[in-house]
Short mmCIF file of C-alpha atoms in Angstrom, two decimals:
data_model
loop_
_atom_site.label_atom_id
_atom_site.label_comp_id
_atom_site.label_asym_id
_atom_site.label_seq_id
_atom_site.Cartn_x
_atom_site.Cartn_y
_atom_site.Cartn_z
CA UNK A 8 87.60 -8.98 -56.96
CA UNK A 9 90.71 -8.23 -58.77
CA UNK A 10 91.26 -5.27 -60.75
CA UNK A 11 90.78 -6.80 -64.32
CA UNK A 12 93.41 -5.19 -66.26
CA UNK A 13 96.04 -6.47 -63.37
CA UNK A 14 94.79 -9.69 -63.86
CA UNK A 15 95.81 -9.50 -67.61
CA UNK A 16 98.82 -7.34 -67.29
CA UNK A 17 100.38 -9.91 -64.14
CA UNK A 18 99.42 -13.18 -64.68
CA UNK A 19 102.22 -14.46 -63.94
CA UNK A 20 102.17 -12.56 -60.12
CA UNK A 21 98.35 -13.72 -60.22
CA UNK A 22 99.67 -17.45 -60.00
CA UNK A 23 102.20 -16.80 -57.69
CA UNK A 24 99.66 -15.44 -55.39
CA UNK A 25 97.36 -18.59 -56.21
CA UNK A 26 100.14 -20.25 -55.26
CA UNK A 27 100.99 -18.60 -51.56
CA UNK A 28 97.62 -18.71 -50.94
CA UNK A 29 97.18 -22.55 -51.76
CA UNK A 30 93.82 -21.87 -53.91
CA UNK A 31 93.10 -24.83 -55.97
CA UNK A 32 94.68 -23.71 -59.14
CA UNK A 33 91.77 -25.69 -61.32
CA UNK A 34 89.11 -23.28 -59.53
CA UNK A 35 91.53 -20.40 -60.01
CA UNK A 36 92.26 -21.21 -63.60
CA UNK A 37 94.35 -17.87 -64.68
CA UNK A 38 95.27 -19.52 -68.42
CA UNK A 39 91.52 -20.42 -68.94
CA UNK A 40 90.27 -17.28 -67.48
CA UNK A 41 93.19 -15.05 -70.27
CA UNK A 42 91.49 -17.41 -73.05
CA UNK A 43 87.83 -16.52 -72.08
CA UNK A 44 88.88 -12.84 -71.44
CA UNK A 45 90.13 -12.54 -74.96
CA UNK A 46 87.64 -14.41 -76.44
CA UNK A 47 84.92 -12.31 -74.63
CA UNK A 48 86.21 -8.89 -75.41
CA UNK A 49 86.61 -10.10 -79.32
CA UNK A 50 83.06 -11.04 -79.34
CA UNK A 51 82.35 -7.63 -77.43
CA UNK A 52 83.92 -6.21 -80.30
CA UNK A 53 81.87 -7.34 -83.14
CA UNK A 54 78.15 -6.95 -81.28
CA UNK A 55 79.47 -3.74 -80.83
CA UNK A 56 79.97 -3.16 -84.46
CA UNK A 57 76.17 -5.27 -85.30
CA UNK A 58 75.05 -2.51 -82.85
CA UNK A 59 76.62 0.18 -85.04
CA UNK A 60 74.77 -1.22 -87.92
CA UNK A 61 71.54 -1.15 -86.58
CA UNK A 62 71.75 2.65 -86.44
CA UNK A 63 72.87 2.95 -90.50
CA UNK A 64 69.93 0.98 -90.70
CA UNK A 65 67.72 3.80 -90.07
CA UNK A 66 68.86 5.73 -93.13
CA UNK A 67 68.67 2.78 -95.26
CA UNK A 68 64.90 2.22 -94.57
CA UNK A 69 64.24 5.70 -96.26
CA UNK A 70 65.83 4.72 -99.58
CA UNK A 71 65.03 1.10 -99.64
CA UNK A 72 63.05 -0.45 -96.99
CA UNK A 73 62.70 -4.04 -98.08
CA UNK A 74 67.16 -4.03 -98.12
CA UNK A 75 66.80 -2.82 -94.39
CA UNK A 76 64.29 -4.81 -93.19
CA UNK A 77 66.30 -7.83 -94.63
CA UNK A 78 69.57 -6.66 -93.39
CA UNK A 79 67.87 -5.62 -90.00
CA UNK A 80 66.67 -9.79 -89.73
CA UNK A 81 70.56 -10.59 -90.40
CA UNK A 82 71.71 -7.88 -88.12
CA UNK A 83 69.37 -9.02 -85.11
CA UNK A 84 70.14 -12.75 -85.77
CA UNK A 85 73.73 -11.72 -85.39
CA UNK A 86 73.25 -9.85 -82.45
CA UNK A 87 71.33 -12.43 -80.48
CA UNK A 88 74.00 -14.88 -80.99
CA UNK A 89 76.99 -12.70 -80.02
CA UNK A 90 74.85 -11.74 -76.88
CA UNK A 91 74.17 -15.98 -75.92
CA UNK A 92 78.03 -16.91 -76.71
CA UNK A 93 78.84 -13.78 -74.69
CA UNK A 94 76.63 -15.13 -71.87
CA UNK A 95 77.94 -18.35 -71.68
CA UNK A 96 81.62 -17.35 -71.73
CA UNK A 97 80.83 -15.13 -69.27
CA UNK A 98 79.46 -17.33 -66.48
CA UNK A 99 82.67 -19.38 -66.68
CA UNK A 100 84.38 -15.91 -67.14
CA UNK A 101 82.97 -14.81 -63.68
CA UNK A 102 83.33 -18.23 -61.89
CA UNK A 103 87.17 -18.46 -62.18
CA UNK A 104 87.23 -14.71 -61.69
CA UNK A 105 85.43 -15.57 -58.02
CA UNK A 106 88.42 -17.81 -57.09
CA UNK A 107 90.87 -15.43 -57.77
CA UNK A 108 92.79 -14.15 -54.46
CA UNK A 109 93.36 -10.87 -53.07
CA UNK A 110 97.28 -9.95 -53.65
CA UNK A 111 99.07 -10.28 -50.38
CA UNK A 112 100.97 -7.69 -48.24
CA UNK A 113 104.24 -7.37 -49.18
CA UNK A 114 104.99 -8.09 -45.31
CA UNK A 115 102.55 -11.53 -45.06
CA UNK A 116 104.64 -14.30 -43.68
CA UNK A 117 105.37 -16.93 -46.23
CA UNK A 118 104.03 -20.09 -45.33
CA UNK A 119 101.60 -23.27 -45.66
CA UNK A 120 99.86 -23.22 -42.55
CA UNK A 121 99.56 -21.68 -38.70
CA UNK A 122 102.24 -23.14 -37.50
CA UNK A 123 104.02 -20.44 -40.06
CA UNK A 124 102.17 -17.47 -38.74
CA UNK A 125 104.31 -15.11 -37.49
CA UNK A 126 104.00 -14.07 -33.14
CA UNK A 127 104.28 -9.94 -33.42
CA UNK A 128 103.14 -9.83 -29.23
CA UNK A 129 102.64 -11.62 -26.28
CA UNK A 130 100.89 -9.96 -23.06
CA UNK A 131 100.46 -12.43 -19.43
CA UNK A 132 98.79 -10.68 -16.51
CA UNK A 133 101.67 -9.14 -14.13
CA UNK A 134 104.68 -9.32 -16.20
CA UNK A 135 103.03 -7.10 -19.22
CA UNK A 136 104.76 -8.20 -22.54
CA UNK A 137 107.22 -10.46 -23.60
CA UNK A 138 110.44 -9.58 -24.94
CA UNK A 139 110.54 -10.04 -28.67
CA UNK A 140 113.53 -11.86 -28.91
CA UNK A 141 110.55 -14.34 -26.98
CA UNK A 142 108.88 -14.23 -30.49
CA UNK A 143 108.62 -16.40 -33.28
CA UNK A 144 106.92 -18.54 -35.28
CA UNK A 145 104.29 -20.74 -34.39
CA UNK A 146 103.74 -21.45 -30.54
CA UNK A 147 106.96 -20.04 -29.86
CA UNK A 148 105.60 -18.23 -26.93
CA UNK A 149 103.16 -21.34 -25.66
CA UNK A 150 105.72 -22.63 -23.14
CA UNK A 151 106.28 -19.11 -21.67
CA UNK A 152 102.28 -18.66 -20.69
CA UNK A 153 101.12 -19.89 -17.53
CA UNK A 154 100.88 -23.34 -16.44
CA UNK A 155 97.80 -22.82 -13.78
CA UNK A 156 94.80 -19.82 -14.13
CA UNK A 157 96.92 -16.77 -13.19
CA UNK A 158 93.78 -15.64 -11.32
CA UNK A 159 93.76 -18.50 -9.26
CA UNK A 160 94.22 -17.68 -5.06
CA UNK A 161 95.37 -21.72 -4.45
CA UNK A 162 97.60 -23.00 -7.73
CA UNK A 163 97.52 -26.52 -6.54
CA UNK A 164 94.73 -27.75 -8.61
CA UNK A 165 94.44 -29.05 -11.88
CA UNK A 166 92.17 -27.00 -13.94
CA UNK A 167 89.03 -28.19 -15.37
CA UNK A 168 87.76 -28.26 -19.16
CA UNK A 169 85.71 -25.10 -19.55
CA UNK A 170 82.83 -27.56 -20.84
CA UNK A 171 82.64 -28.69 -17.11
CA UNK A 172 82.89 -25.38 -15.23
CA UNK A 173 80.63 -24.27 -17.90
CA UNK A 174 77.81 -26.75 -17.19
CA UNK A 175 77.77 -25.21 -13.67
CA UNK A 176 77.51 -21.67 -14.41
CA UNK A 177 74.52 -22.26 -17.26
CA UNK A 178 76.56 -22.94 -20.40
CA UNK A 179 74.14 -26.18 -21.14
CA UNK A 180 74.99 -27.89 -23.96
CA UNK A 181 73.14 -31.29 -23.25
CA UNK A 182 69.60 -29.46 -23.10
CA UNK A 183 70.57 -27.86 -26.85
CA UNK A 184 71.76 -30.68 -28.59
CA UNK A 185 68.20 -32.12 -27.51
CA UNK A 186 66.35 -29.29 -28.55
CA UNK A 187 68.40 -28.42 -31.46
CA UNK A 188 70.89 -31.13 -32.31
CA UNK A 189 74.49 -31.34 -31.65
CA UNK A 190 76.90 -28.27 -31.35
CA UNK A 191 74.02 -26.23 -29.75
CA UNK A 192 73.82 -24.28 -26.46
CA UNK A 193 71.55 -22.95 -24.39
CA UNK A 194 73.43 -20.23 -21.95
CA UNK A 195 71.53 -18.49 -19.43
CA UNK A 196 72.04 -17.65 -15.39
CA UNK A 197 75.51 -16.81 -14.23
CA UNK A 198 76.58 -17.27 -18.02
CA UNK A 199 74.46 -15.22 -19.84
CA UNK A 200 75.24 -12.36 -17.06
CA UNK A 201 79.15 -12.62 -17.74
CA UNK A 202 78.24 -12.31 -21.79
CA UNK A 203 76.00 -9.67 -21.61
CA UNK A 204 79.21 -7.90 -19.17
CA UNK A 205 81.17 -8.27 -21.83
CA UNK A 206 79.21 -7.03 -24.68
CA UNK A 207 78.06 -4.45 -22.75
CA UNK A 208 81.94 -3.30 -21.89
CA UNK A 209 83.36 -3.73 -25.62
CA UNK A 210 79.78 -1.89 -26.53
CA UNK A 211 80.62 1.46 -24.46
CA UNK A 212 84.29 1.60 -26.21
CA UNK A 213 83.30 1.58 -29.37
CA UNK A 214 80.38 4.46 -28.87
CA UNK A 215 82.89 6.26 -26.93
CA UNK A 216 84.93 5.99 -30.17
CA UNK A 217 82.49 7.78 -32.18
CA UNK A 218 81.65 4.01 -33.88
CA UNK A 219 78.23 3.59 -35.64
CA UNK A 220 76.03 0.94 -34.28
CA UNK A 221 74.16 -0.94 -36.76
CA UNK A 222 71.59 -3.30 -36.46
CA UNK A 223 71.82 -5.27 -39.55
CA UNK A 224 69.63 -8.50 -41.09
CA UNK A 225 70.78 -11.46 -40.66
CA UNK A 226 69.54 -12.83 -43.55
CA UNK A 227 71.14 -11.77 -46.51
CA UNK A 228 70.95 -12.44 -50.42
CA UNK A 229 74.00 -14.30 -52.58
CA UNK A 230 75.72 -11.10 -53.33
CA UNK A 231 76.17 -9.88 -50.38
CA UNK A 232 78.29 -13.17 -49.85
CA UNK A 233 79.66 -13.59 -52.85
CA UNK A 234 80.14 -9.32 -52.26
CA UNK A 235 82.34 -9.83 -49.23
CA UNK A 236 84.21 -13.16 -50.53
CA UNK A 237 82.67 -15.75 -48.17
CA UNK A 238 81.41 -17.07 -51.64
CA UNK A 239 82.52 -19.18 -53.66
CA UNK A 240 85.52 -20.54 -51.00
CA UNK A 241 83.56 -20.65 -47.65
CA UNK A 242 79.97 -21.95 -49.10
CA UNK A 243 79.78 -25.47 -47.32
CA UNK A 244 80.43 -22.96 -44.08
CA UNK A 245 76.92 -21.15 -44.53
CA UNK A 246 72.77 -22.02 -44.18
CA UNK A 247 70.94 -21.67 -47.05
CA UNK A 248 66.98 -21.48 -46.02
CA UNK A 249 63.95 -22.20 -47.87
CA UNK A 250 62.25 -19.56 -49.24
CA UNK A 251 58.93 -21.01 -50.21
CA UNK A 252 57.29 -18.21 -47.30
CA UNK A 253 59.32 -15.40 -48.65
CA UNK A 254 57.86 -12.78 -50.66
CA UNK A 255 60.40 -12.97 -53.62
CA UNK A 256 61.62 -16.24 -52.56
CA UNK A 257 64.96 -15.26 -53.90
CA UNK A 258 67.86 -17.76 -51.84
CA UNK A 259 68.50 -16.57 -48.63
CA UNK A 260 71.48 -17.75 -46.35
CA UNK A 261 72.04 -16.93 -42.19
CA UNK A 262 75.13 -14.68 -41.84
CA UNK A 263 78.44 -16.68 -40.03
CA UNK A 264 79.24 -12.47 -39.67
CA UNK A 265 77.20 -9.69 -39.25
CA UNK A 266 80.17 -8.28 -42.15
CA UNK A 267 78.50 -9.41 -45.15
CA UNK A 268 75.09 -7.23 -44.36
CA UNK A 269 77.04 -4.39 -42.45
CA UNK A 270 79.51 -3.69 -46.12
CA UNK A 271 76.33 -4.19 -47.90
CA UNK A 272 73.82 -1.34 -46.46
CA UNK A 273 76.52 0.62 -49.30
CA UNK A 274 76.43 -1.62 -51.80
CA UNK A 275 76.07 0.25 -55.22
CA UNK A 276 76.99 3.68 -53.13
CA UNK A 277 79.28 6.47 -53.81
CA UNK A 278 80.33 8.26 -51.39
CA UNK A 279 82.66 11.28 -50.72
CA UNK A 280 85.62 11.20 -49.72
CA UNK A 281 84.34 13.50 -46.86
CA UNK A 282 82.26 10.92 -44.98
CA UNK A 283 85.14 8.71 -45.23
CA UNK A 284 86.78 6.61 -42.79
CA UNK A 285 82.98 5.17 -41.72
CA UNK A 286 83.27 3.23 -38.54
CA UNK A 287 80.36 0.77 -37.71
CA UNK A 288 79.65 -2.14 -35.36
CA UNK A 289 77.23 -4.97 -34.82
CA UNK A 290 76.33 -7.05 -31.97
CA UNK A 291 74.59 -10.57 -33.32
CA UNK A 292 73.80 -14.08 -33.57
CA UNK A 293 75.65 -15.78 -36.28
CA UNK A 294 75.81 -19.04 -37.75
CA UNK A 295 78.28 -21.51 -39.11
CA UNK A 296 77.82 -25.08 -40.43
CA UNK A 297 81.35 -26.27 -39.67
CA UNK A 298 81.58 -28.65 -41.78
CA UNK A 299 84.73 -30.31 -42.14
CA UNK A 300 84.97 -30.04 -38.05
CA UNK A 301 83.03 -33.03 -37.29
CA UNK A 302 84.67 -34.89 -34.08
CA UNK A 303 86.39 -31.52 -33.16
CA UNK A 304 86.51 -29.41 -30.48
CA UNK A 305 83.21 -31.52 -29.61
CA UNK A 306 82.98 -30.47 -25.79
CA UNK A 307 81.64 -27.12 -24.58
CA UNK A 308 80.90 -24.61 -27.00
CA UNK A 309 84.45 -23.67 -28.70
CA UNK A 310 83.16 -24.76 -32.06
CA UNK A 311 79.43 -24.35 -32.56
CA UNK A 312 76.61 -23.75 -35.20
CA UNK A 313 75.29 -20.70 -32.90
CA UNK A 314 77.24 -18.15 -31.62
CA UNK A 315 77.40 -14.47 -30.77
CA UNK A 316 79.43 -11.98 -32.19
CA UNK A 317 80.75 -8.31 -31.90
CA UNK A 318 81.78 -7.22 -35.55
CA UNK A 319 83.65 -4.02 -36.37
CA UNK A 320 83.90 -2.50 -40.16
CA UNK A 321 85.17 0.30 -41.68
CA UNK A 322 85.19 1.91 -45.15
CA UNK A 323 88.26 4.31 -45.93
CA UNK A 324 90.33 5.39 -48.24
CA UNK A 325 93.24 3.49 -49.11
CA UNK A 326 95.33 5.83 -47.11
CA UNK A 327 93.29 5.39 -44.07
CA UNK A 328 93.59 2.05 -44.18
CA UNK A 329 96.72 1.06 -42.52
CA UNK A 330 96.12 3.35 -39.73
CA UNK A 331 92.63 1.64 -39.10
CA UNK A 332 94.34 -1.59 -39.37
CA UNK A 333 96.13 -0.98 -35.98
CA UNK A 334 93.38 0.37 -34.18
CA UNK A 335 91.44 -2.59 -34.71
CA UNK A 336 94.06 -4.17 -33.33
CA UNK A 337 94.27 -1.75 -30.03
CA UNK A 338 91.19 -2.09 -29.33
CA UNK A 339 91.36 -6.30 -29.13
CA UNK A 340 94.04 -5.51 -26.54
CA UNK A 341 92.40 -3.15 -24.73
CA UNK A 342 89.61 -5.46 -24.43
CA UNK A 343 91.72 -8.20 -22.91
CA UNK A 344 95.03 -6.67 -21.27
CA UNK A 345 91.33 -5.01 -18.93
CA UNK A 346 90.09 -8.24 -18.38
CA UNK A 347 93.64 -9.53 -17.72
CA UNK A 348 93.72 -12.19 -20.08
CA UNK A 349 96.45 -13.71 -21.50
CA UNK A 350 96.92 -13.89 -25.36
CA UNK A 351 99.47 -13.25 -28.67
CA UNK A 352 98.62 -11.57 -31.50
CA UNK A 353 99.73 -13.46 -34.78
CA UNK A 354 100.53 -12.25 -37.99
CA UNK A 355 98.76 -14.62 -39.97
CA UNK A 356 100.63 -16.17 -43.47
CA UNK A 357 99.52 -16.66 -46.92
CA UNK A 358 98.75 -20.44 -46.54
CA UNK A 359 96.49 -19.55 -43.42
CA UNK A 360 94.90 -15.97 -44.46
CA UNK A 361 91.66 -16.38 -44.39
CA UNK A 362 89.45 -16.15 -47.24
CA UNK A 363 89.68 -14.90 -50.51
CA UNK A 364 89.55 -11.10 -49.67
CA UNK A 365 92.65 -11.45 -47.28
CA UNK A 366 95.62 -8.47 -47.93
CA UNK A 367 96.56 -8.88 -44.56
CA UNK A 368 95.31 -10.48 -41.33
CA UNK A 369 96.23 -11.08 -37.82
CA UNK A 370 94.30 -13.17 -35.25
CA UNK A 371 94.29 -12.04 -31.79
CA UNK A 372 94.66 -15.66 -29.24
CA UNK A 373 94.32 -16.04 -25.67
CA UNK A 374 95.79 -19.04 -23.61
CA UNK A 375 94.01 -21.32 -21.95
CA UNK A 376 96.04 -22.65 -18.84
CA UNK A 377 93.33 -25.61 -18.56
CA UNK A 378 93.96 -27.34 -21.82
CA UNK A 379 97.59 -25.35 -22.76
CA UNK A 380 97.03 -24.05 -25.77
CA UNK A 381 95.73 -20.22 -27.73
CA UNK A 382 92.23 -19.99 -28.98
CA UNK A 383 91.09 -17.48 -31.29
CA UNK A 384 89.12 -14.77 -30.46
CA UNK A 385 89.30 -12.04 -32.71
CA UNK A 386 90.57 -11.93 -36.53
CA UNK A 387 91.82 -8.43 -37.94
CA UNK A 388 91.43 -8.46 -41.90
CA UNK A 389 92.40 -5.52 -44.53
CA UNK A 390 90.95 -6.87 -47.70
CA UNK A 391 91.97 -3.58 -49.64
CA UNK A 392 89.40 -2.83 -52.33
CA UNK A 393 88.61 -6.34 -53.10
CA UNK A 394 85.42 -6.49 -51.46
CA UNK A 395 84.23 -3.04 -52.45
CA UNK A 396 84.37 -3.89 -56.33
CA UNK A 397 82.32 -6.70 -55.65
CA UNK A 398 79.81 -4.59 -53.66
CA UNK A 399 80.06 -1.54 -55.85
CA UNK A 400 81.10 0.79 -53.11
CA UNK A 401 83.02 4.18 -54.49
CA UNK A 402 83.83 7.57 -53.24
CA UNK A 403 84.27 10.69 -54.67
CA UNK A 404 87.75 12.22 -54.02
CA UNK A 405 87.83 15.73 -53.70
CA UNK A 406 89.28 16.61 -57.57
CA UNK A 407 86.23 14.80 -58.73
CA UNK A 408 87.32 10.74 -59.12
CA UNK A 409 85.55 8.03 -58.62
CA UNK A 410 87.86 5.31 -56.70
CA UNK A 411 86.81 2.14 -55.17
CA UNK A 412 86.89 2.62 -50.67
CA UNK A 413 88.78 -0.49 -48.92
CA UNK A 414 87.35 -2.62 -46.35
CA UNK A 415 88.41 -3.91 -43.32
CA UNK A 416 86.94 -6.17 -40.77
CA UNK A 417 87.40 -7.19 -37.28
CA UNK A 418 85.85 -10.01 -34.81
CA UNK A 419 85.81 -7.43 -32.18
CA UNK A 420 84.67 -10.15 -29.93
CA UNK A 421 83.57 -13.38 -30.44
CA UNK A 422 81.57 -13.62 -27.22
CA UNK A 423 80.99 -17.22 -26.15
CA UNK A 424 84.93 -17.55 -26.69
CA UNK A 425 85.29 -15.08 -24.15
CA UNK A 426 83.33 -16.62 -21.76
CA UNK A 427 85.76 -19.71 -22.11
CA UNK A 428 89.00 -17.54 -21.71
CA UNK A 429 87.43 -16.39 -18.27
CA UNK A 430 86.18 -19.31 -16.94
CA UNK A 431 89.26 -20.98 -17.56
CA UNK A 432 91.92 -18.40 -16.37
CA UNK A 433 89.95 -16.94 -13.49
CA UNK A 434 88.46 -20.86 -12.03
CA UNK A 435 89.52 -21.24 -8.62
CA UNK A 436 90.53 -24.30 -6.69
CA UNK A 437 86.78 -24.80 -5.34
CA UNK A 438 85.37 -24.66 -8.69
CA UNK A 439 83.98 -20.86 -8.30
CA UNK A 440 84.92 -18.33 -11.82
CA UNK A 441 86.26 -15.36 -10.08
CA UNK A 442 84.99 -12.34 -12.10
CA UNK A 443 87.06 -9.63 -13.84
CA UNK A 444 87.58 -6.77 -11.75
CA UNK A 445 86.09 -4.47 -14.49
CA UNK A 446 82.95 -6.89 -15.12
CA UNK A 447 81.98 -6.84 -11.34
CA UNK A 448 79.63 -3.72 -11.45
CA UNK A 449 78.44 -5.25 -14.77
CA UNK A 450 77.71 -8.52 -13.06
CA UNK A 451 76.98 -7.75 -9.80
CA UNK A 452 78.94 -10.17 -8.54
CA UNK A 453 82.34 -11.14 -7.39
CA UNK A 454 82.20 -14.75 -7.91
CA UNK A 455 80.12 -17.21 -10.00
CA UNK A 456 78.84 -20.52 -9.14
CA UNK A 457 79.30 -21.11 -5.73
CA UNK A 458 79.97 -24.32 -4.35
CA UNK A 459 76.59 -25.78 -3.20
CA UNK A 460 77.98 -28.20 -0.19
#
């Protein structure tokens, strides 16, 4: 959420922003919101002065209690309508305000889409980085990544679809979609070993880091998504349950991020600015209707309603913030320059940032030789104080002040994506998934689905 008196003192660089961001200026109404806002703090205004003349009241009723107790009847009927036309102008108040973007970074790329989003590196296994005058825009660097798996002993092959290797190694989608429908996977054997290798490596970094782990719900209530900005924008994305079993039976959705439960364990906290930058992490299941997806990305399990997910937060101060920005991003590298995987990292532009909450984000890609073309594995966000006024989350600086913390998020690893970028850059001729040097003590082994004669 926007500060509110930058909303009324920039309108004009609140529409602007709409604008970049291609929010549906009818959801993001600034003129209708300035009405309601003026309308709403008028009204404010006068039940504050009804309020004032409830207390005269009191004074009254000593001299001349049948005047007060008339004037009291007027006074209370005023009141209670001031309070219902405040309440309804509100809820429109608050709706538009909910569609209202996060200003963007000075430095965000310009642009309508990803083929605007900005290369800032490209790593391939053996020749390190590429040269930035290899940089650009869009997929720039795509023709410059390799053509077969650079793992490969024998090039002259053509590789296979991940969703075929996978099928082999336990990555079975046909046994999910008929226990649980379409975009549903069951992995296990050889499969699950690699995933829990990875996990398990990314795991031990971010403990060695001095990270907090967190083991968060992954149920959580409407504000905490509404908190973190995957509501109003990203609703058709997320489960709602029934509740009819639950104690309360307030609405209950299933996370697409452990983020929105992680951010809200301080919801309504101050803290000081002592305990700040917090560093936490979750490893969990997540969910994700994609709707909108249907008849996309259909084979394998690129795109599906289950996955698993390593999510890293952090709460700082807004000096912190930048600094915590880029080690987000080193440790996404570090995670795949060790299991020598090629990828970019993209500087992602207003017309492709994200949700609401975006300041500034950055995906992190790796190439797959098999099909020729990046997949995204990890997203980098810095969503400034945004989310935190939502949430309620303060700290205490040390002369005293109460400021809002930012918040930044990271897909630390999005694990059954990483199981693709493996099987596809380290398949071999035979059909066998060499494994990552660093994952072979994990895995205990050197190679994964044998060939069976």
């Amino acid at each position: 959420m926007l500060e509110l008196r930058d909303i009324r003192t920039h309108p004009d660089r609140l529409r602007e922003a709409i604008r970049l961001r291609r929010v549906d200026p009818t959801k993001a109404d600034v003129d209708r919101w300035l009405a309601l806002d003026e309308r709403r703090r008028y009204l404010q205004g006068e039940l504050d002065a009804v309020n004032a003349q409830k207390k005269q009241l009191a004074s009254l009723g000593r001299s001349d209690p049948d005047a007060a107790r008339r004037q009291g009847q007027e006074t209370r009927l005023k009141a209670r309508e001031l309070e219902e036309e405040i309440a309804r102008i509100t809820l429109e108040w608050q709706e538009i305000l909910g569609w209202f973007p996060n200003w963007p970074h000075p430095q965000m790329p310009v642009g309508a889409g990803e083929a605007d989003n900005v290369e800032e590196c490209a790593w391939v296994p053996g020749r390190g980085y590429l040269e930035r005058n290899l940089l650009g825009r869009g997929n720039q660097t795509a023709p410059l990544m390799p053509r077969h798996p650079p793992h490969a002993a024998d090039t002259d092959f053509n590789p296979m679809h991940h969703a075929d290797l996978g099928q082999r190694l336990g990555m079975d989608t046909l046994q999910g979609a008929k226990v649980s429908g379409s975009r549903f996977a069951y992995i296990f054997g050889d499969a699950a070993r690699l995933q829990l290798a990875i996990q398990s490596l990314l795991v031990n970094r971010l403990l060695g880091d001095g990270f907090t782990p967190i083991v968060p719900p992954l149920l959580v209530r409407e504000r905490s998504l509404y908190g973190t900005s995957h509501f109003p924008e990203g609703r058709d994305q997320v489960y709602e349950i029934k509740t009819e079993n639950v104690e309360e039976q307030a609405p209950l959705f299933l996370v697409g991020s452990s983020e929105p439960a992680n951010f809200s364990y301080f919801m309504d906290h101050t803290l000081t600015e002592g305990e700040l930058p917090v560093r936490m992490f979750a490893a969990t299941p997540c969910f994700r209707s994609e709707a909108g997806s249907w008849g996309k990305d259909v084979k394998g399990i690129k795109r599906v309603h289950q996955f698993d997910k390593i999510e890293m937060n952090a709460l700082c101060t807004p000096e912190q913030a930048e600094g915590i920005y880029e080690e987000f991003r080193a440790i996404n590298e570090w995670l795949l320059q060790s299991l020598e995987l090629p990828y970019r990292v993209v500087d992602k532009c207003t017309g492709d940032a994200g949700y609401l909450a975006s300041h500034r984000q950055r995906d992190v890609e790796v190439w797959l030789s098999g099909s020729q073309e990046f997949m995204e594995v990890m997203t980098d966000t810095n969503t400034t104080d945004y989310q935190a006024r939502r949430l309620g989350i303060r700290y205490r600086t040390a002369d005293g002040a109460t400021r809002y913390v930012y918040t930044l998020n990271d897909t630390g690893c999005a694990l059954g994506r990483m199981l693709i970028a493996i099987i596809d850059n380290y398949q071999q001729k035979d059909g066998t998934i060499k494994v990552p040097a660093l994952l072979r003590p994990l895995v205990g082994k050197t190679y994964l689905a044998p060939p069976t004669g």
